[in-house]
PDB file of C-alpha atoms in Angstrom:
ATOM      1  CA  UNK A  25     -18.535   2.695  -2.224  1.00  0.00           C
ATOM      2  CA  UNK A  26     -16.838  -0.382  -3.939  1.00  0.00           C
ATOM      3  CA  UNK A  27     -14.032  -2.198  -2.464  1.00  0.00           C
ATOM      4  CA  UNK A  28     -11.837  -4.666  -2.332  1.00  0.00           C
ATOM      5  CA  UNK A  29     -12.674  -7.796  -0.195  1.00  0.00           C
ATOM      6  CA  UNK A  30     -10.360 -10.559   1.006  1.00  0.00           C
ATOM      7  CA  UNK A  31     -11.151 -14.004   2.642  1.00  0.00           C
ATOM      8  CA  UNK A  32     -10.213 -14.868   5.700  1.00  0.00           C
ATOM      9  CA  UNK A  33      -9.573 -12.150   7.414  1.00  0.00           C
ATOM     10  CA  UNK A  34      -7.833 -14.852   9.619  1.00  0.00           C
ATOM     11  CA  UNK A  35      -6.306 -18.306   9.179  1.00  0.00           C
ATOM     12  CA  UNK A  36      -4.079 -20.562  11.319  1.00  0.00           C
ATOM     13  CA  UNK A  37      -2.172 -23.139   9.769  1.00  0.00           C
ATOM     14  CA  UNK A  38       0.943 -25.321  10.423  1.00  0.00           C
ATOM     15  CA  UNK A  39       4.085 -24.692   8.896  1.00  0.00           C
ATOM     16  CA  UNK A  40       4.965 -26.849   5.543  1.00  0.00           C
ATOM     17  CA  UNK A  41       0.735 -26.820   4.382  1.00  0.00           C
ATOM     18  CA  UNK A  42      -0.825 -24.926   1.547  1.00  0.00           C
ATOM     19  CA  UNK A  43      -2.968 -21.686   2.210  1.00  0.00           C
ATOM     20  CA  UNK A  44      -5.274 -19.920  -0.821  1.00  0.00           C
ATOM     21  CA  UNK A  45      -5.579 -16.293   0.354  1.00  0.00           C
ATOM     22  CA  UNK A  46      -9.438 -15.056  -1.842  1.00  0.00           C
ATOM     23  CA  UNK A  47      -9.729 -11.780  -3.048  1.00  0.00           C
ATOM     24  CA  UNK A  48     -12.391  -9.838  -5.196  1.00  0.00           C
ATOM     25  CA  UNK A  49     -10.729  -6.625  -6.401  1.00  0.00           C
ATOM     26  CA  UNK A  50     -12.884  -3.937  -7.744  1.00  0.00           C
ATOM     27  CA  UNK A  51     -14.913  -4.897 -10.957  1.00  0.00           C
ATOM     28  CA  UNK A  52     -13.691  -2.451 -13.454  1.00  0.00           C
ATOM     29  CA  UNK A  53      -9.911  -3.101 -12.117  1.00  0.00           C
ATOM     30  CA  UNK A  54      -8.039  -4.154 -14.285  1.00  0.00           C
ATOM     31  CA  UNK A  55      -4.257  -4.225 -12.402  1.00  0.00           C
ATOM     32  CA  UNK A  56      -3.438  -6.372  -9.178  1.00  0.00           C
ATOM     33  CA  UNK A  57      -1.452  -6.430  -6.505  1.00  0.00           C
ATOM     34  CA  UNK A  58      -0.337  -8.671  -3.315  1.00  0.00           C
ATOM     35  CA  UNK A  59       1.621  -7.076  -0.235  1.00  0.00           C
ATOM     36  CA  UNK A  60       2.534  -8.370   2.890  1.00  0.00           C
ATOM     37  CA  UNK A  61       2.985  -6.495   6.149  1.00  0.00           C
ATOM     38  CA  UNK A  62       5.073  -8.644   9.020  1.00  0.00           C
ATOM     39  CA  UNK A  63       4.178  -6.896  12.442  1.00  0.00           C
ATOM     40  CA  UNK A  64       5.514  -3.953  12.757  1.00  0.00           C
ATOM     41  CA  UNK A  65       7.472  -3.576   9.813  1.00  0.00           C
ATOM     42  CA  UNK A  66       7.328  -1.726   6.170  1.00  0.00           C
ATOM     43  CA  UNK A  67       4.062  -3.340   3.622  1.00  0.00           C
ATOM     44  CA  UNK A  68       6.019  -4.945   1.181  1.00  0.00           C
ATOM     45  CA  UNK A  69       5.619  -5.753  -2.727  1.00  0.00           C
ATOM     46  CA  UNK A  70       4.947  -9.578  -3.331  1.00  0.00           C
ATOM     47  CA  UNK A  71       3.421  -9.503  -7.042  1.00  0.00           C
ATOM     48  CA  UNK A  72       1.235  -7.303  -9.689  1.00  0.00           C
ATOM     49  CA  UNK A  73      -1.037  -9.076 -12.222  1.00  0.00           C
ATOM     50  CA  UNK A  74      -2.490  -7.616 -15.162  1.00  0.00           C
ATOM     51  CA  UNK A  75      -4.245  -9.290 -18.094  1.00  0.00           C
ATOM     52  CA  UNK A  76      -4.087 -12.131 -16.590  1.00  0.00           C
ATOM     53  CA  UNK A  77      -0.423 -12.753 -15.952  1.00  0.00           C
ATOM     54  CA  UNK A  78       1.980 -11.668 -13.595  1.00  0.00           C
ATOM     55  CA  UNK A  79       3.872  -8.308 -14.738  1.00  0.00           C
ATOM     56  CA  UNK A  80       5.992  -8.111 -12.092  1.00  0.00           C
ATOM     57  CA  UNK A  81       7.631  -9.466  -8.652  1.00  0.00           C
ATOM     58  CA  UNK A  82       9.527  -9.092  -5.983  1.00  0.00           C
ATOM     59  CA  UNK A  83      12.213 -11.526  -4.605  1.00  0.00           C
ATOM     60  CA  UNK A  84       9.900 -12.381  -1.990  1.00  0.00           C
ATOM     61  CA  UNK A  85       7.829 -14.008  -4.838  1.00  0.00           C
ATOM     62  CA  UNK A  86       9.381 -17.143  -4.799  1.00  0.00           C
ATOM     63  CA  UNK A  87       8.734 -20.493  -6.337  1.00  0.00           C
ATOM     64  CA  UNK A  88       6.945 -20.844  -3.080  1.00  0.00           C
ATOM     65  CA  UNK A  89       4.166 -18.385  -4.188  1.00  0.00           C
ATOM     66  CA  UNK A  90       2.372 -18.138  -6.745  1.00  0.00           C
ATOM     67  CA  UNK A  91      -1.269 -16.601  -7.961  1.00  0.00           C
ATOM     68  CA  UNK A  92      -4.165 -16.742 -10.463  1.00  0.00           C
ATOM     69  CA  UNK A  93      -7.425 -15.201 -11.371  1.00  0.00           C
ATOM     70  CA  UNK A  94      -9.361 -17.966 -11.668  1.00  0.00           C
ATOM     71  CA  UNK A  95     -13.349 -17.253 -12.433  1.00  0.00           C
ATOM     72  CA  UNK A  96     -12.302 -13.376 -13.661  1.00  0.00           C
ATOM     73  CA  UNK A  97     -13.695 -12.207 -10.167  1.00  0.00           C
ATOM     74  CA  UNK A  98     -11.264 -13.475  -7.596  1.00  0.00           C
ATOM     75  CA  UNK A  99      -7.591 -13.032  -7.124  1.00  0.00           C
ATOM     76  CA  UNK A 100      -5.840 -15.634  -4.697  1.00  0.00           C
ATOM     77  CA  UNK A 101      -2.540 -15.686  -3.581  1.00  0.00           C
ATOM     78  CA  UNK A 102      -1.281 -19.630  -3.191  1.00  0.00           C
ATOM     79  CA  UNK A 103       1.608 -20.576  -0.439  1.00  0.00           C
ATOM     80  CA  UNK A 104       2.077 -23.856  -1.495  1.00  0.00           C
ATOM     81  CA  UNK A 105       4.446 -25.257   1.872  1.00  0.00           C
ATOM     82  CA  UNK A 106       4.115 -22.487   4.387  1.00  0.00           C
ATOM     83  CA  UNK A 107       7.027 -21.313   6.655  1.00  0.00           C
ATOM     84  CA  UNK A 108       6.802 -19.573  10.110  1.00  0.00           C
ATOM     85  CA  UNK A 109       8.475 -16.539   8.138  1.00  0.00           C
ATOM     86  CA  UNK A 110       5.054 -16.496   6.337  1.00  0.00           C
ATOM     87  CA  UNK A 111       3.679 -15.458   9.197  1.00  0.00           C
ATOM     88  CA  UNK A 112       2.643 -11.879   8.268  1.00  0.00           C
ATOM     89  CA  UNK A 113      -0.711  -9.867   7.348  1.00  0.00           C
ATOM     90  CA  UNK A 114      -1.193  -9.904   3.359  1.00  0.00           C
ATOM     91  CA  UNK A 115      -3.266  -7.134   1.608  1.00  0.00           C
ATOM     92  CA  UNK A 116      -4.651  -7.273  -1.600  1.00  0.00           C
ATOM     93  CA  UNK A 117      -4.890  -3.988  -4.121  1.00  0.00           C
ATOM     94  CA  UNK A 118      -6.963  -3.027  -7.074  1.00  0.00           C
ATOM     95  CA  UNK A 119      -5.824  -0.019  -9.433  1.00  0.00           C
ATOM     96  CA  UNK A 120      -8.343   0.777 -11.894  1.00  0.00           C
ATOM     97  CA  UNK A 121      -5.722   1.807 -14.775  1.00  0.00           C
ATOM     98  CA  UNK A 122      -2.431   2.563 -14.009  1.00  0.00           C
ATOM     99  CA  UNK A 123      -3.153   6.145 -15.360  1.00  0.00           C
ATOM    100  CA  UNK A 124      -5.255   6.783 -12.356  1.00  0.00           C
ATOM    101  CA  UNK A 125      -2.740   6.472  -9.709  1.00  0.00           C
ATOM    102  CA  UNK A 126      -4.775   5.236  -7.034  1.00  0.00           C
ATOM    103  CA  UNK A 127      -4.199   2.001  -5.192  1.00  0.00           C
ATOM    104  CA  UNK A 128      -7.331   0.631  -3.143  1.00  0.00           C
ATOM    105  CA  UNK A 129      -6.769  -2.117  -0.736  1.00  0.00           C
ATOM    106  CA  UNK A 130      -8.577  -4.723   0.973  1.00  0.00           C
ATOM    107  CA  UNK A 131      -8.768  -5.475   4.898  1.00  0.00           C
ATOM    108  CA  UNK A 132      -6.067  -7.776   4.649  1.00  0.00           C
ATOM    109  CA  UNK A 133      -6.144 -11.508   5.794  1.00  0.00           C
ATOM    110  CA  UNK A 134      -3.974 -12.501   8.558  1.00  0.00           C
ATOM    111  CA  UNK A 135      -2.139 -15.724   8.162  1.00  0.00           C
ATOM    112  CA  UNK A 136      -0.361 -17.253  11.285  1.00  0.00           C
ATOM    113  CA  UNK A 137       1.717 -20.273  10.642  1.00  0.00           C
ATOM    114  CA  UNK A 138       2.303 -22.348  13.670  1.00  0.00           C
TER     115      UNK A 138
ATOM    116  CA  UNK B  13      13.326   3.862  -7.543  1.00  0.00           C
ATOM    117  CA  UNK B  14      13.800   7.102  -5.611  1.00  0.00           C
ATOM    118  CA  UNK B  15      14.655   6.679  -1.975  1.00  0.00           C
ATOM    119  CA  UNK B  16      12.514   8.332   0.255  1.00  0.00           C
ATOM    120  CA  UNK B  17      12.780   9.938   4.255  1.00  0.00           C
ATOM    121  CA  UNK B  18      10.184  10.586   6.117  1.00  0.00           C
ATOM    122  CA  UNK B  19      10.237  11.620  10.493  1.00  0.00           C
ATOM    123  CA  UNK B  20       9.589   8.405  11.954  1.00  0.00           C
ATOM    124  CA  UNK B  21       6.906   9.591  14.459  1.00  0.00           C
ATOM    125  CA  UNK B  22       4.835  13.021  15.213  1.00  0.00           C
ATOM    126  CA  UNK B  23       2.400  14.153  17.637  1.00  0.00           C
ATOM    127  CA  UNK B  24       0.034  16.854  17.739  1.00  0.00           C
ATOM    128  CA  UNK B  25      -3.084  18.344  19.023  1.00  0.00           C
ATOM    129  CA  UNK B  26      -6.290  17.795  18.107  1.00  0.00           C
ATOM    130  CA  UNK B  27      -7.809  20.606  16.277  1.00  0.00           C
ATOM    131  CA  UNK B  28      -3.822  22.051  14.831  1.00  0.00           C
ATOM    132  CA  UNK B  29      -2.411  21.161  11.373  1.00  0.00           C
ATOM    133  CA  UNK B  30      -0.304  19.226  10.661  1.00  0.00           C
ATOM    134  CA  UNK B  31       2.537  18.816   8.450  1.00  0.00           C
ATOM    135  CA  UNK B  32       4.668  15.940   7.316  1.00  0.00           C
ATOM    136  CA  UNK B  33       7.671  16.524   5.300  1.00  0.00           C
ATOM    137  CA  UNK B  34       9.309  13.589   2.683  1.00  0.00           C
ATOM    138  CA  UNK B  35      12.259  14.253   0.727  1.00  0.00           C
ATOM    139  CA  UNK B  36      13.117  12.737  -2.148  1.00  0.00           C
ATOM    140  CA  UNK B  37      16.392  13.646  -3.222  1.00  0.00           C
ATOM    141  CA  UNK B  38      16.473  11.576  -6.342  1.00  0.00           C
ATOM    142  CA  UNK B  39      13.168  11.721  -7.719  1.00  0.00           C
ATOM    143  CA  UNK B  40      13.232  10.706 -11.385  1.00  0.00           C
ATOM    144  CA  UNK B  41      11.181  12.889 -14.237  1.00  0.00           C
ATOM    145  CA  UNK B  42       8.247  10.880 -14.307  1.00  0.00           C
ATOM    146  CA  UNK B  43       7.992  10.305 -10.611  1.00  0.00           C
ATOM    147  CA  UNK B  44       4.687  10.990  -9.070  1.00  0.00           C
ATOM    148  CA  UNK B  45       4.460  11.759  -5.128  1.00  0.00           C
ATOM    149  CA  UNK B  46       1.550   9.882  -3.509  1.00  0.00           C
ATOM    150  CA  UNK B  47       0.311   9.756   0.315  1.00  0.00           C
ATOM    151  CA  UNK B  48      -1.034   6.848   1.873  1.00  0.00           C
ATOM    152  CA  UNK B  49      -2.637   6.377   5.647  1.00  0.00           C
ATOM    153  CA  UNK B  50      -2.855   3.123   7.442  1.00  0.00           C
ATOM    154  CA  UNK B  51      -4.124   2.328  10.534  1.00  0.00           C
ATOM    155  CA  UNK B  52      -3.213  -0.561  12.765  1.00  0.00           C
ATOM    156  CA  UNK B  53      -4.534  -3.719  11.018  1.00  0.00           C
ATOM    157  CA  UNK B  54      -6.133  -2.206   8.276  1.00  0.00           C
ATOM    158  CA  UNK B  55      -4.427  -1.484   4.066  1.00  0.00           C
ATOM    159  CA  UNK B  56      -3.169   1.582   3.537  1.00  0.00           C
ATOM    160  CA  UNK B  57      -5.597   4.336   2.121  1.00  0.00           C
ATOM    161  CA  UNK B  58      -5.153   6.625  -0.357  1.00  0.00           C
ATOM    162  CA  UNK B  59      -4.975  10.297   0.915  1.00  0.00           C
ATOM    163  CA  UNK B  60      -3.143  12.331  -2.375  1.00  0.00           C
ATOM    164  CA  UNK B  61      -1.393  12.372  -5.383  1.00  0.00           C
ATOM    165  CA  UNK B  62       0.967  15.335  -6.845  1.00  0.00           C
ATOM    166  CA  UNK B  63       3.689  15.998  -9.676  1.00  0.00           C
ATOM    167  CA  UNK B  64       4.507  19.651  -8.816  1.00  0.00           C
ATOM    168  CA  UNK B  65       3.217  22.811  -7.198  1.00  0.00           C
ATOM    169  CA  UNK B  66       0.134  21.925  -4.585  1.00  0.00           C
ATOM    170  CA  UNK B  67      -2.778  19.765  -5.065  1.00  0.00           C
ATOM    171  CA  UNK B  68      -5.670  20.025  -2.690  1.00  0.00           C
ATOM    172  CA  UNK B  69      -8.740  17.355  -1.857  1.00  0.00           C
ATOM    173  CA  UNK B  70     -11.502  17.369   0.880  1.00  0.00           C
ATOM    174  CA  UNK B  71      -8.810  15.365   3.118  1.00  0.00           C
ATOM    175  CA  UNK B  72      -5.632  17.410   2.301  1.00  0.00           C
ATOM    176  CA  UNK B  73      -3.135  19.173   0.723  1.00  0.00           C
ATOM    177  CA  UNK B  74       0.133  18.161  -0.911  1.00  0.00           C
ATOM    178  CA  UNK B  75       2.845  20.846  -1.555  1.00  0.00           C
ATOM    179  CA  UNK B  76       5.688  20.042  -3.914  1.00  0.00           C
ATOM    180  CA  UNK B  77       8.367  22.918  -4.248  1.00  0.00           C
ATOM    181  CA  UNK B  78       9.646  23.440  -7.767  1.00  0.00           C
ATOM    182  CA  UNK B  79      12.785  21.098  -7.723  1.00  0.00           C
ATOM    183  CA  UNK B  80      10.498  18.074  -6.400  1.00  0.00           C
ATOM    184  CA  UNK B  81      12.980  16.838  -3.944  1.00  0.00           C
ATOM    185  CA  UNK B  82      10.952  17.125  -1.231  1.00  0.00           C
ATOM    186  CA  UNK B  83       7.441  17.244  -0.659  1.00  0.00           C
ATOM    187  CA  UNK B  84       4.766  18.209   2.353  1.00  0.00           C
ATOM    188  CA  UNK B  85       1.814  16.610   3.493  1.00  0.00           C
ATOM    189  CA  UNK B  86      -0.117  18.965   5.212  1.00  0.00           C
ATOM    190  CA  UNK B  87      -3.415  17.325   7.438  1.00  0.00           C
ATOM    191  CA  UNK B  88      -5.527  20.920   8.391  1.00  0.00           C
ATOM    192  CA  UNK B  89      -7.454  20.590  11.806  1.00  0.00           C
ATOM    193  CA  UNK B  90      -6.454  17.240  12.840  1.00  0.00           C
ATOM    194  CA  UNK B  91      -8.659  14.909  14.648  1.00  0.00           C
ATOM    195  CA  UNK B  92      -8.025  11.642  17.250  1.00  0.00           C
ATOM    196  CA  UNK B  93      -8.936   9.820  14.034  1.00  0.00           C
ATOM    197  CA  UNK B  94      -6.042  11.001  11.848  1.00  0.00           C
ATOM    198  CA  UNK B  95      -3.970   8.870  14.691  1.00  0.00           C
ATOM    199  CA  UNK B  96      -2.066   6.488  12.167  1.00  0.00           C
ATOM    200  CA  UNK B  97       0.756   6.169   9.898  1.00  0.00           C
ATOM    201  CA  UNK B  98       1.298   7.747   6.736  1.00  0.00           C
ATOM    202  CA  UNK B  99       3.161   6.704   3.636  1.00  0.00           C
ATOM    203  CA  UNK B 100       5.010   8.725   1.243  1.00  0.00           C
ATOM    204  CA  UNK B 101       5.773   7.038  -1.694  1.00  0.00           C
ATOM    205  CA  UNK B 102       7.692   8.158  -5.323  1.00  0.00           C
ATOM    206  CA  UNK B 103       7.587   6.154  -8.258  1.00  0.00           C
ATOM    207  CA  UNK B 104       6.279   6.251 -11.593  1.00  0.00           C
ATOM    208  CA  UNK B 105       2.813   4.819 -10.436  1.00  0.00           C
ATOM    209  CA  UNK B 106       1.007   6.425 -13.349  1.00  0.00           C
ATOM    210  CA  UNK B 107       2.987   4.084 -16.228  1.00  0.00           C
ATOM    211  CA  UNK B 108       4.452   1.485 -14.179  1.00  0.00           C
ATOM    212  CA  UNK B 109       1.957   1.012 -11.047  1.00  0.00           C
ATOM    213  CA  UNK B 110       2.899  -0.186  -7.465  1.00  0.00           C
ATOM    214  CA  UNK B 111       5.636  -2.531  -7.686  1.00  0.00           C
ATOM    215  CA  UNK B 112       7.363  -0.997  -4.881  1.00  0.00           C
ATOM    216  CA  UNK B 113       7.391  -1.272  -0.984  1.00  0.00           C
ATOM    217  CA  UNK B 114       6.279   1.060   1.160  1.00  0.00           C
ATOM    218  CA  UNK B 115       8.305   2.933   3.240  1.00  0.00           C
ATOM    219  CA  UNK B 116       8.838   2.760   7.411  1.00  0.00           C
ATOM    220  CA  UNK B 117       6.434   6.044   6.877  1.00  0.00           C
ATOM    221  CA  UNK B 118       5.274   8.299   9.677  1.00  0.00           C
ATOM    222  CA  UNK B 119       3.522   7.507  13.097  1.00  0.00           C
ATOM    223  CA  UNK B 120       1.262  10.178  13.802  1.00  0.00           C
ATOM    224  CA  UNK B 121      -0.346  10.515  17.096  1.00  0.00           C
ATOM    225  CA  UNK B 122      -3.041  12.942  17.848  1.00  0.00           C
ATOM    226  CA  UNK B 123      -4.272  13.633  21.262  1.00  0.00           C
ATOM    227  CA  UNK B 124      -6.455  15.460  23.177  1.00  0.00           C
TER     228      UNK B 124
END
C-alpha cells in the first residue's frame, strides 16, 4: 500500500538553528499539507501546497516557515531560526485530488528544540 | 468553518459497539463529515467520509440524520486495537481540502 514517508522521524536541535523536515507524499498526489501536533494537544494546520505553490496557511505559518517541492518528489518543511515553541511532532499529508476527500499522512517527524 | 463537539473520552468493552456522536450545529451546504483515528505518535488515519443518510466501509459506519447537525460514528465489535482517538471533522474537504485543524476529538479506550 503506498504511503507517505517523512525523514527523521526524530531530530534534536538548539533553539535559533535551521531544521528541513523531508517528505515524499504519494506519487499521483497532487495536494499537500503540513500539521503540527504539540503533546497532547489538537493537530493543527501549518500550510497546503498545490501546483507548486502554497494555497493556503495558517497564522502559525509565519515568516519563520516556509516550504518547497524541490526535485517533484519531496516536500520539506524549512524552520529557518527554531524556537522552543517549535517543539512539537509535524505530520505531513498527501490528498490525491481534493475531490477524493481522503487525507493520508505520514509517521510524523519529531522535532525537539533544546 | 463549522464548529464541531465531540465527548472528550469513552470506554468500552472489547467485543461491544461503539458509538461516537459529533454535532455540528452549523454545518454549511457543502460541508462533508469525515472521521479520522490517531493513535499515540502516529498521523491520523482515515476511517469515513459522509454528506447525508449512512455510509458504510469494512471499518465502519457513519450515520448522518437528515438536518446534518449531528453525526454518529459507529465502531461494530470493538477491539483493544480501536484504543485511540478519533477525529470528527466538517469542512468542505471535497473543493477546498484540509486547511483546517483538527479538533480535541475523542479518547477511546477499549479494554478487556
Amino acid at each position: 500500500e503506498p504511503e507517505v514517508t517523512q525523514t527523521p522521524s526524530h531530530q534534536v536541535t538548539q533553539m535559533g538553528q535551521e531544521v528541513i523536515l523531508r517528505c515524499v507524499p504519494i506519487s499521483n498526489h497532487l495536494y499537500f499539507y503540513w500539521y503540527r501536533q504539540i503533546l497532547g494537544q489538537k493537530v493543527e494546520f501549518l500550510v497546503s501546497f498545490y501546483n507548486n505553490e502554497i494555497s493556503e496557511k495558517s497564522e502559525i505559518f509565519d515568516d519563520q516557515f516556509s516550504v518547497e517541492r524541490p526535485d517533484g518528489s519531496n516536500f520539506t518543511l524549512k524552520i529557518r531560526s527554531t524556537k522552543l515553541e517549535d517543539s512539537a511532532m509535524y505530520f505531513c499529508a498527501s490528498q490525491e485530488g481534493v475531490s477524493t476527500g481522503e487525507l493520508f499522512f505520514g509517521e510524523g517527524s519529531r522535532l525537539t528544540v533544546l | 468553518l463549522a464548529k464541531t463537539t465531540q465527548p472528550i473520552s469513552m470506554d468500552s468493552y472489547e467485543g461491544q459497539e461503539v458509538n461516537i456522536t459529533c454535532s455540528h450545529n452549523n454545518i454549511a451546504t457543502n460541508d462533508y463529515i469525515t472521521w479520522y483515528q490517531q493513535f499515540p505518535s502516529q498521523g491520523p488515519r482515515f476511517i469515513i467520509q459522509g454528506y447525508k443518510t449512512k455510509v458504510t466501509n469494512e471499518v465502519a459506519s457513519l450515520f448522518i440524520p437528515a438536518d446534518r447537525k449531528s453525526s454518529t460514528l459507529s465502531l461494530p465489535r470493538v477491539s483493544l486495537s480501536d484504543t485511540a482517538v478519533y477525529y470528527c471533522l466538517v469542512g468542505d474537504m471535497r473543493n477546498s481540502g484540509y486547511a483546517l485543524n483538527f479538533g480535541k476529538g475523542t479518547s477511546l479506550l477499549v479494554t478487556p
